[in-house]
């Protein structure tokens, strides 16, 4: 049964309001492409109202700014409890709007609770220093919230992305205006209601659904916004970096996806490496920023590995996301499906060997067969571009040195992995590969405690980890002149 959709309006000052233009946009169920709700379409006027509310809530005298840090922690902890209470419903809503399989959405909801608890716990743990400055002075630093933060979300893991940006910003004492992705606004709105229920004061969290060029761009150009945190495409990341300097100097955190290499050495445990490599690119229908979309396999095991990888992909059960036995759901929207199918055609045309899949499934919803290409060359489009679909590209290599250089020959640098039983190979690869996260005999494991972000064009800054609140804090130095003689 379809989950109830309770919230479809704009959330400002803990109130639900229509778009000032009165406009709405349709949101869909990717399983069959049906319209499931009409959502208020925010634009510049709504962003202005949301930023004004966030600015008022950030005033030094506001309830939020006057709250003790420990009370901020407890409020966010209370929100974690509400998330846990509603986790099943939120998972259903996430699956309904994004198309991810329900079992995955449930894991995500569980992660959302854990990440929230971790970020909340940091609210009263950040502190400045006392500094042995030169001269007859006493110097110390304060860490203070940066101000109103614009949080622009992607659609591939909407709920977890909301949590990973909003909760650190709030723990730091900031106020936020969230712009969910146009494909998946529903869980963000539901989380707004839960934050209000947890006691977050009016204006601290505002949520404006809408499109990138309208609501998104207005947020990135707003003079009263001090910080933008964005997850999405490299293309829009670069636009946001420019926008962030256009009217004031916004701090930015960008997470822009990748073309992550996963390396399988001759000495790897194939029984583990094959399923890991499969899940690393087919999970969430391949719509994952850290997808292992370049799979480098060493020549000694290449033929055997390719055979087993094809068997793994063929056995993936694709279908209705609510069926607990389904392993791969639909792509989230039509453009994403068409983009991936376009890359599959390029893969064939450029001479890669199609072993499995390669086609759309049916003509309802946005399903693509799990697809495996072997004998892929580094310069083929399927080896250079982020596909964001269920497409495994297998490339052959001979030596560790060679594969490190080939892995690094890209503008992306989000993640990388290696399967090997040789400690030296593991350490050398981890040292020299250009990526923000490296997994050894593992892939995709993320924890709230470990910093996450990209090298090179995969992004700017880090999220998660003990220091993640720094992205939402300014350091202030206070220097006090001391009497020269006592
Ligand atoms: P996108 O980067 O256009 O959208 C992400 C978010 O940015 C959405 O909320 C969107 O409304 C907003 N946005 C778009 N244009 C904007 C602008 N000019 N100013 C401010 N905000 C703006 O990504 P899209 O078009 O949904 O997906 C295209 C490709 O991007 C995907 O196929 C994938 O390759 C990549 N992508 C990577 C993600 C990641 O996890 N790093 C997440 C989503 C997409
Ligand atoms: Mg776009």
mmCIF file of N, CA and C in Angstrom, residues 4-12 14-16 75-76 78-94 97 105 108-116 119 151 153-154 157-168 170 176 178-181 184-201 204-209:
data_model
loop_
_atom_site.group_PDB
_atom_site.id
_atom_site.type_symbol
_atom_site.label_atom_id
_atom_site.label_comp_id
_atom_site.label_asym_id
_atom_site.label_seq_id
_atom_site.Cartn_x
_atom_site.Cartn_y
_atom_site.Cartn_z
ATOM 1 N N UNK A 4 1.120 7.313 3.055
ATOM 2 C CA UNK A 4 0.376 8.581 3.033
ATOM 3 C C UNK A 4 1.355 9.744 2.818
ATOM 4 N N UNK A 5 0.965 10.682 1.960
ATOM 5 C CA UNK A 5 1.804 11.869 1.738
ATOM 6 C C UNK A 5 1.188 13.015 2.517
ATOM 7 N N UNK A 6 1.866 13.410 3.609
ATOM 8 C CA UNK A 6 1.258 14.398 4.518
ATOM 9 C C UNK A 6 1.662 15.825 4.185
ATOM 10 N N UNK A 7 2.838 15.995 3.612
ATOM 11 C CA UNK A 7 3.345 17.368 3.428
ATOM 12 C C UNK A 7 3.781 17.608 1.993
ATOM 13 N N UNK A 8 3.217 18.648 1.380
ATOM 14 C CA UNK A 8 3.567 18.982 -0.001
ATOM 15 C C UNK A 8 3.792 20.491 -0.165
ATOM 16 N N UNK A 9 3.735 21.231 0.955
ATOM 17 C CA UNK A 9 3.887 22.686 0.837
ATOM 18 C C UNK A 9 5.298 23.108 1.235
ATOM 19 N N UNK A 10 5.517 24.411 1.128
ATOM 20 C CA UNK A 10 6.796 24.998 1.548
ATOM 21 C C UNK A 10 6.772 25.159 3.065
ATOM 22 N N UNK A 11 7.913 24.913 3.701
ATOM 23 C CA UNK A 11 8.003 24.974 5.168
ATOM 24 C C UNK A 11 8.850 26.183 5.563
ATOM 25 N N UNK A 12 8.197 27.205 6.098
ATOM 26 C CA UNK A 12 8.913 28.417 6.536
ATOM 27 C C UNK A 12 8.384 28.805 7.919
ATOM 28 N N UNK A 14 8.292 27.170 10.595
ATOM 29 C CA UNK A 14 7.493 26.045 11.117
ATOM 30 C C UNK A 14 6.031 26.087 10.661
ATOM 31 N N UNK A 15 5.770 26.744 9.547
ATOM 32 C CA UNK A 15 4.419 26.796 8.974
ATOM 33 C C UNK A 15 4.457 26.229 7.553
ATOM 34 N N UNK A 16 3.344 25.664 7.121
ATOM 35 C CA UNK A 16 3.232 25.153 5.742
ATOM 36 C C UNK A 16 2.543 26.208 4.895
ATOM 37 N N UNK A 75 17.887 18.627 21.773
ATOM 38 C CA UNK A 75 16.801 18.822 20.802
ATOM 39 C C UNK A 75 17.035 17.939 19.573
ATOM 40 N N UNK A 76 18.288 17.912 19.103
ATOM 41 C CA UNK A 76 18.601 17.106 17.914
ATOM 42 C C UNK A 76 18.536 15.612 18.249
ATOM 43 N N UNK A 78 16.453 14.402 20.403
ATOM 44 C CA UNK A 78 15.014 14.115 20.426
ATOM 45 C C UNK A 78 14.528 13.855 18.986
ATOM 46 N N UNK A 79 15.040 14.657 18.068
ATOM 47 C CA UNK A 79 14.705 14.451 16.649
ATOM 48 C C UNK A 79 15.140 13.045 16.205
ATOM 49 N N UNK A 80 16.320 12.596 16.663
ATOM 50 C CA UNK A 80 16.787 11.242 16.313
ATOM 51 C C UNK A 80 15.776 10.198 16.795
ATOM 52 N N UNK A 81 15.222 10.438 17.963
ATOM 53 C CA UNK A 81 14.215 9.516 18.508
ATOM 54 C C UNK A 81 12.961 9.498 17.645
ATOM 55 N N UNK A 82 12.552 10.670 17.167
ATOM 56 C CA UNK A 82 11.363 10.736 16.312
ATOM 57 C C UNK A 82 11.623 10.055 14.964
ATOM 58 N N UNK A 83 12.857 10.241 14.467
ATOM 59 C CA UNK A 83 13.255 9.556 13.226
ATOM 60 C C UNK A 83 13.140 8.045 13.399
ATOM 61 N N UNK A 84 13.636 7.555 14.522
ATOM 62 C CA UNK A 84 13.577 6.106 14.788
ATOM 63 C C UNK A 84 12.123 5.665 14.890
ATOM 64 N N UNK A 85 11.313 6.476 15.556
ATOM 65 C CA UNK A 85 9.878 6.154 15.699
ATOM 66 C C UNK A 85 9.217 5.994 14.326
ATOM 67 N N UNK A 86 9.548 6.907 13.397
ATOM 68 C CA UNK A 86 8.884 6.956 12.089
ATOM 69 C C UNK A 86 9.708 6.313 10.974
ATOM 70 N N UNK A 87 10.751 5.563 11.347
ATOM 71 C CA UNK A 87 11.698 5.065 10.334
ATOM 72 C C UNK A 87 11.005 4.237 9.244
ATOM 73 N N UNK A 88 10.069 3.381 9.640
ATOM 74 C CA UNK A 88 9.413 2.532 8.631
ATOM 75 C C UNK A 88 8.622 3.372 7.637
ATOM 76 N N UNK A 89 7.886 4.341 8.164
ATOM 77 C CA UNK A 89 7.092 5.212 7.287
ATOM 78 C C UNK A 89 8.016 6.018 6.364
ATOM 79 N N UNK A 90 9.073 6.578 6.944
ATOM 80 C CA UNK A 90 9.985 7.408 6.133
ATOM 81 C C UNK A 90 10.657 6.571 5.042
ATOM 82 N N UNK A 91 10.995 5.324 5.381
ATOM 83 C CA UNK A 91 11.600 4.437 4.381
ATOM 84 C C UNK A 91 10.616 4.182 3.248
ATOM 85 N N UNK A 92 9.351 3.973 3.590
ATOM 86 C CA UNK A 92 8.338 3.746 2.541
ATOM 87 C C UNK A 92 8.201 4.973 1.642
ATOM 88 N N UNK A 93 8.198 6.136 2.283
ATOM 89 C CA UNK A 93 8.038 7.376 1.512
ATOM 90 C C UNK A 93 9.254 7.599 0.602
ATOM 91 N N UNK A 94 10.435 7.288 1.130
ATOM 92 C CA UNK A 94 11.669 7.440 0.346
ATOM 93 C C UNK A 94 11.642 6.514 -0.870
ATOM 94 N N UNK A 97 9.129 7.696 -3.561
ATOM 95 C CA UNK A 97 9.466 8.892 -4.330
ATOM 96 C C UNK A 97 10.763 8.727 -5.134
ATOM 97 N N UNK A 105 15.956 1.377 1.522
ATOM 98 C CA UNK A 105 15.424 2.582 2.162
ATOM 99 C C UNK A 105 15.364 2.398 3.679
ATOM 100 N N UNK A 108 18.768 2.865 4.998
ATOM 101 C CA UNK A 108 19.085 4.300 4.956
ATOM 102 C C UNK A 108 18.435 5.036 6.136
ATOM 103 N N UNK A 109 17.187 4.650 6.428
ATOM 104 C CA UNK A 109 16.489 5.302 7.551
ATOM 105 C C UNK A 109 17.220 4.989 8.858
ATOM 106 N N UNK A 110 17.682 3.753 8.971
ATOM 107 C CA UNK A 110 18.447 3.353 10.153
ATOM 108 C C UNK A 110 19.753 4.171 10.230
ATOM 109 N N UNK A 111 20.425 4.320 9.073
ATOM 110 C CA UNK A 111 21.642 5.135 9.048
ATOM 111 C C UNK A 111 21.330 6.584 9.401
ATOM 112 N N UNK A 112 20.186 7.063 8.938
ATOM 113 C CA UNK A 112 19.824 8.461 9.229
ATOM 114 C C UNK A 112 19.746 8.679 10.744
ATOM 115 N N UNK A 113 19.212 7.705 11.454
ATOM 116 C CA UNK A 113 19.129 7.816 12.919
ATOM 117 C C UNK A 113 20.539 7.852 13.515
ATOM 118 N N UNK A 114 21.389 6.930 13.058
ATOM 119 C CA UNK A 114 22.748 6.859 13.616
ATOM 120 C C UNK A 114 23.563 8.102 13.305
ATOM 121 N N UNK A 115 23.467 8.573 12.065
ATOM 122 C CA UNK A 115 24.204 9.780 11.694
ATOM 123 C C UNK A 115 23.694 10.970 12.506
ATOM 124 N N UNK A 116 22.384 11.051 12.685
ATOM 125 C CA UNK A 116 21.828 12.166 13.472
ATOM 126 C C UNK A 116 22.370 12.145 14.896
ATOM 127 N N UNK A 119 26.044 13.363 14.850
ATOM 128 C CA UNK A 119 26.190 14.809 14.621
ATOM 129 C C UNK A 119 25.645 15.587 15.826
ATOM 130 N N UNK A 151 21.240 24.617 1.884
ATOM 131 C CA UNK A 151 21.594 23.205 1.706
ATOM 132 C C UNK A 151 20.858 22.681 0.473
ATOM 133 N N UNK A 153 20.114 19.686 -2.065
ATOM 134 C CA UNK A 153 20.179 18.221 -1.943
ATOM 135 C C UNK A 153 20.028 17.519 -3.282
ATOM 136 N N UNK A 154 20.626 16.331 -3.390
ATOM 137 C CA UNK A 154 20.419 15.478 -4.564
ATOM 138 C C UNK A 154 19.234 14.537 -4.314
ATOM 139 N N UNK A 157 19.914 9.856 -2.557
ATOM 140 C CA UNK A 157 19.749 9.382 -1.180
ATOM 141 C C UNK A 157 19.174 10.553 -0.390
ATOM 142 N N UNK A 158 17.962 10.964 -0.713
ATOM 143 C CA UNK A 158 17.453 12.266 -0.253
ATOM 144 C C UNK A 158 17.420 12.436 1.264
ATOM 145 N N UNK A 159 16.958 11.406 1.948
ATOM 146 C CA UNK A 159 16.799 11.550 3.398
ATOM 147 C C UNK A 159 18.163 11.627 4.090
ATOM 148 N N UNK A 160 19.059 10.720 3.723
ATOM 149 C CA UNK A 160 20.374 10.706 4.367
ATOM 150 C C UNK A 160 21.153 11.995 4.036
ATOM 151 N N UNK A 161 20.999 12.491 2.823
ATOM 152 C CA UNK A 161 21.692 13.734 2.455
ATOM 153 C C UNK A 161 21.151 14.925 3.247
ATOM 154 N N UNK A 162 19.846 14.946 3.470
ATOM 155 C CA UNK A 162 19.249 15.992 4.318
ATOM 156 C C UNK A 162 19.915 15.952 5.697
ATOM 157 N N UNK A 163 19.976 14.747 6.267
ATOM 158 C CA UNK A 163 20.539 14.580 7.612
ATOM 159 C C UNK A 163 22.005 15.004 7.648
ATOM 160 N N UNK A 164 22.770 14.578 6.628
ATOM 161 C CA UNK A 164 24.223 14.795 6.664
ATOM 162 C C UNK A 164 24.605 16.257 6.454
ATOM 163 N N UNK A 165 23.659 17.060 5.994
ATOM 164 C CA UNK A 165 23.933 18.490 5.883
ATOM 165 C C UNK A 165 23.233 19.263 7.003
ATOM 166 N N UNK A 166 21.932 18.993 7.202
ATOM 167 C CA UNK A 166 21.173 19.824 8.142
ATOM 168 C C UNK A 166 21.610 19.612 9.596
ATOM 169 N N UNK A 167 21.852 18.373 9.985
ATOM 170 C CA UNK A 167 22.109 18.153 11.419
ATOM 171 C C UNK A 167 23.474 18.741 11.845
ATOM 172 N N UNK A 168 24.553 18.573 11.062
ATOM 173 C CA UNK A 168 25.788 19.277 11.448
ATOM 174 C C UNK A 168 25.616 20.799 11.473
ATOM 175 N N UNK A 170 22.903 22.485 12.124
ATOM 176 C CA UNK A 170 22.133 22.840 13.325
ATOM 177 C C UNK A 170 22.956 22.608 14.585
ATOM 178 N N UNK A 176 18.996 27.106 8.695
ATOM 179 C CA UNK A 176 19.145 26.552 7.344
ATOM 180 C C UNK A 176 17.917 26.787 6.460
ATOM 181 N N UNK A 178 16.679 24.637 3.218
ATOM 182 C CA UNK A 178 16.965 23.412 2.468
ATOM 183 C C UNK A 178 16.211 23.446 1.136
ATOM 184 N N UNK A 179 16.928 23.137 0.059
ATOM 185 C CA UNK A 179 16.293 23.011 -1.258
ATOM 186 C C UNK A 179 16.450 21.560 -1.683
ATOM 187 N N UNK A 180 15.376 20.750 -1.474
ATOM 188 C CA UNK A 180 15.472 19.344 -1.893
ATOM 189 C C UNK A 180 15.509 19.243 -3.409
ATOM 190 N N UNK A 181 15.954 18.109 -3.914
ATOM 191 C CA UNK A 181 15.951 17.887 -5.366
ATOM 192 C C UNK A 181 14.506 17.835 -5.861
ATOM 193 N N UNK A 184 12.694 14.449 -5.718
ATOM 194 C CA UNK A 184 12.406 13.755 -4.448
ATOM 195 C C UNK A 184 12.200 14.729 -3.276
ATOM 196 N N UNK A 185 11.133 15.524 -3.302
ATOM 197 C CA UNK A 185 10.960 16.492 -2.214
ATOM 198 C C UNK A 185 10.299 15.924 -0.950
ATOM 199 N N UNK A 186 9.720 14.709 -1.021
ATOM 200 C CA UNK A 186 8.760 14.321 0.017
ATOM 201 C C UNK A 186 9.377 14.008 1.381
ATOM 202 N N UNK A 187 10.490 13.250 1.404
ATOM 203 C CA UNK A 187 11.036 12.930 2.738
ATOM 204 C C UNK A 187 11.600 14.176 3.410
ATOM 205 N N UNK A 188 12.150 15.100 2.629
ATOM 206 C CA UNK A 188 12.696 16.329 3.241
ATOM 207 C C UNK A 188 11.583 17.064 3.989
ATOM 208 N N UNK A 189 10.405 17.151 3.370
ATOM 209 C CA UNK A 189 9.294 17.863 4.015
ATOM 210 C C UNK A 189 8.861 17.131 5.283
ATOM 211 N N UNK A 190 8.829 15.800 5.211
ATOM 212 C CA UNK A 190 8.454 15.025 6.398
ATOM 213 C C UNK A 190 9.468 15.239 7.532
ATOM 214 N N UNK A 191 10.742 15.388 7.180
ATOM 215 C CA UNK A 191 11.761 15.621 8.218
ATOM 216 C C UNK A 191 11.589 17.009 8.831
ATOM 217 N N UNK A 192 11.141 17.973 8.034
ATOM 218 C CA UNK A 192 10.865 19.313 8.576
ATOM 219 C C UNK A 192 9.826 19.244 9.680
ATOM 220 N N UNK A 193 8.778 18.477 9.436
ATOM 221 C CA UNK A 193 7.723 18.337 10.451
ATOM 222 C C UNK A 193 8.286 17.703 11.723
ATOM 223 N N UNK A 194 9.176 16.725 11.567
ATOM 224 C CA UNK A 194 9.751 16.058 12.750
ATOM 225 C C UNK A 194 10.692 16.981 13.519
ATOM 226 N N UNK A 195 11.422 17.839 12.806
ATOM 227 C CA UNK A 195 12.312 18.785 13.499
ATOM 228 C C UNK A 195 11.493 19.766 14.331
ATOM 229 N N UNK A 196 10.355 20.208 13.766
ATOM 230 C CA UNK A 196 9.480 21.104 14.530
ATOM 231 C C UNK A 196 8.921 20.368 15.747
ATOM 232 N N UNK A 197 8.525 19.113 15.542
ATOM 233 C CA UNK A 197 7.990 18.318 16.660
ATOM 234 C C UNK A 197 9.040 18.137 17.764
ATOM 235 N N UNK A 198 10.302 18.057 17.350
ATOM 236 C CA UNK A 198 11.381 17.890 18.338
ATOM 237 C C UNK A 198 11.638 19.179 19.120
ATOM 238 N N UNK A 199 11.060 20.278 18.666
ATOM 239 C CA UNK A 199 11.223 21.534 19.406
ATOM 240 C C UNK A 199 12.197 22.509 18.776
ATOM 241 N N UNK A 200 12.607 22.270 17.547
ATOM 242 C CA UNK A 200 13.469 23.242 16.864
ATOM 243 C C UNK A 200 12.623 24.499 16.616
ATOM 244 N N UNK A 201 13.075 25.671 17.082
ATOM 245 C CA UNK A 201 12.238 26.869 16.986
ATOM 246 C C UNK A 201 11.943 27.290 15.540
ATOM 247 N N UNK A 204 14.364 28.196 12.167
ATOM 248 C CA UNK A 204 15.692 27.564 12.207
ATOM 249 C C UNK A 204 15.865 26.620 11.011
ATOM 250 N N UNK A 205 14.794 25.916 10.665
ATOM 251 C CA UNK A 205 14.818 25.023 9.501
ATOM 252 C C UNK A 205 13.696 25.436 8.556
ATOM 253 N N UNK A 206 14.044 25.746 7.334
ATOM 254 C CA UNK A 206 13.059 26.110 6.316
ATOM 255 C C UNK A 206 13.340 25.235 5.103
ATOM 256 N N UNK A 207 12.265 24.802 4.448
ATOM 257 C CA UNK A 207 12.443 23.867 3.324
ATOM 258 C C UNK A 207 11.635 24.372 2.135
ATOM 259 N N UNK A 208 12.340 24.619 1.049
ATOM 260 C CA UNK A 208 11.686 25.168 -0.148
ATOM 261 C C UNK A 208 11.899 24.221 -1.327
ATOM 262 N N UNK A 209 10.897 23.384 -1.630
ATOM 263 C CA UNK A 209 11.022 22.544 -2.821
ATOM 264 C C UNK A 209 10.993 23.411 -4.077
#
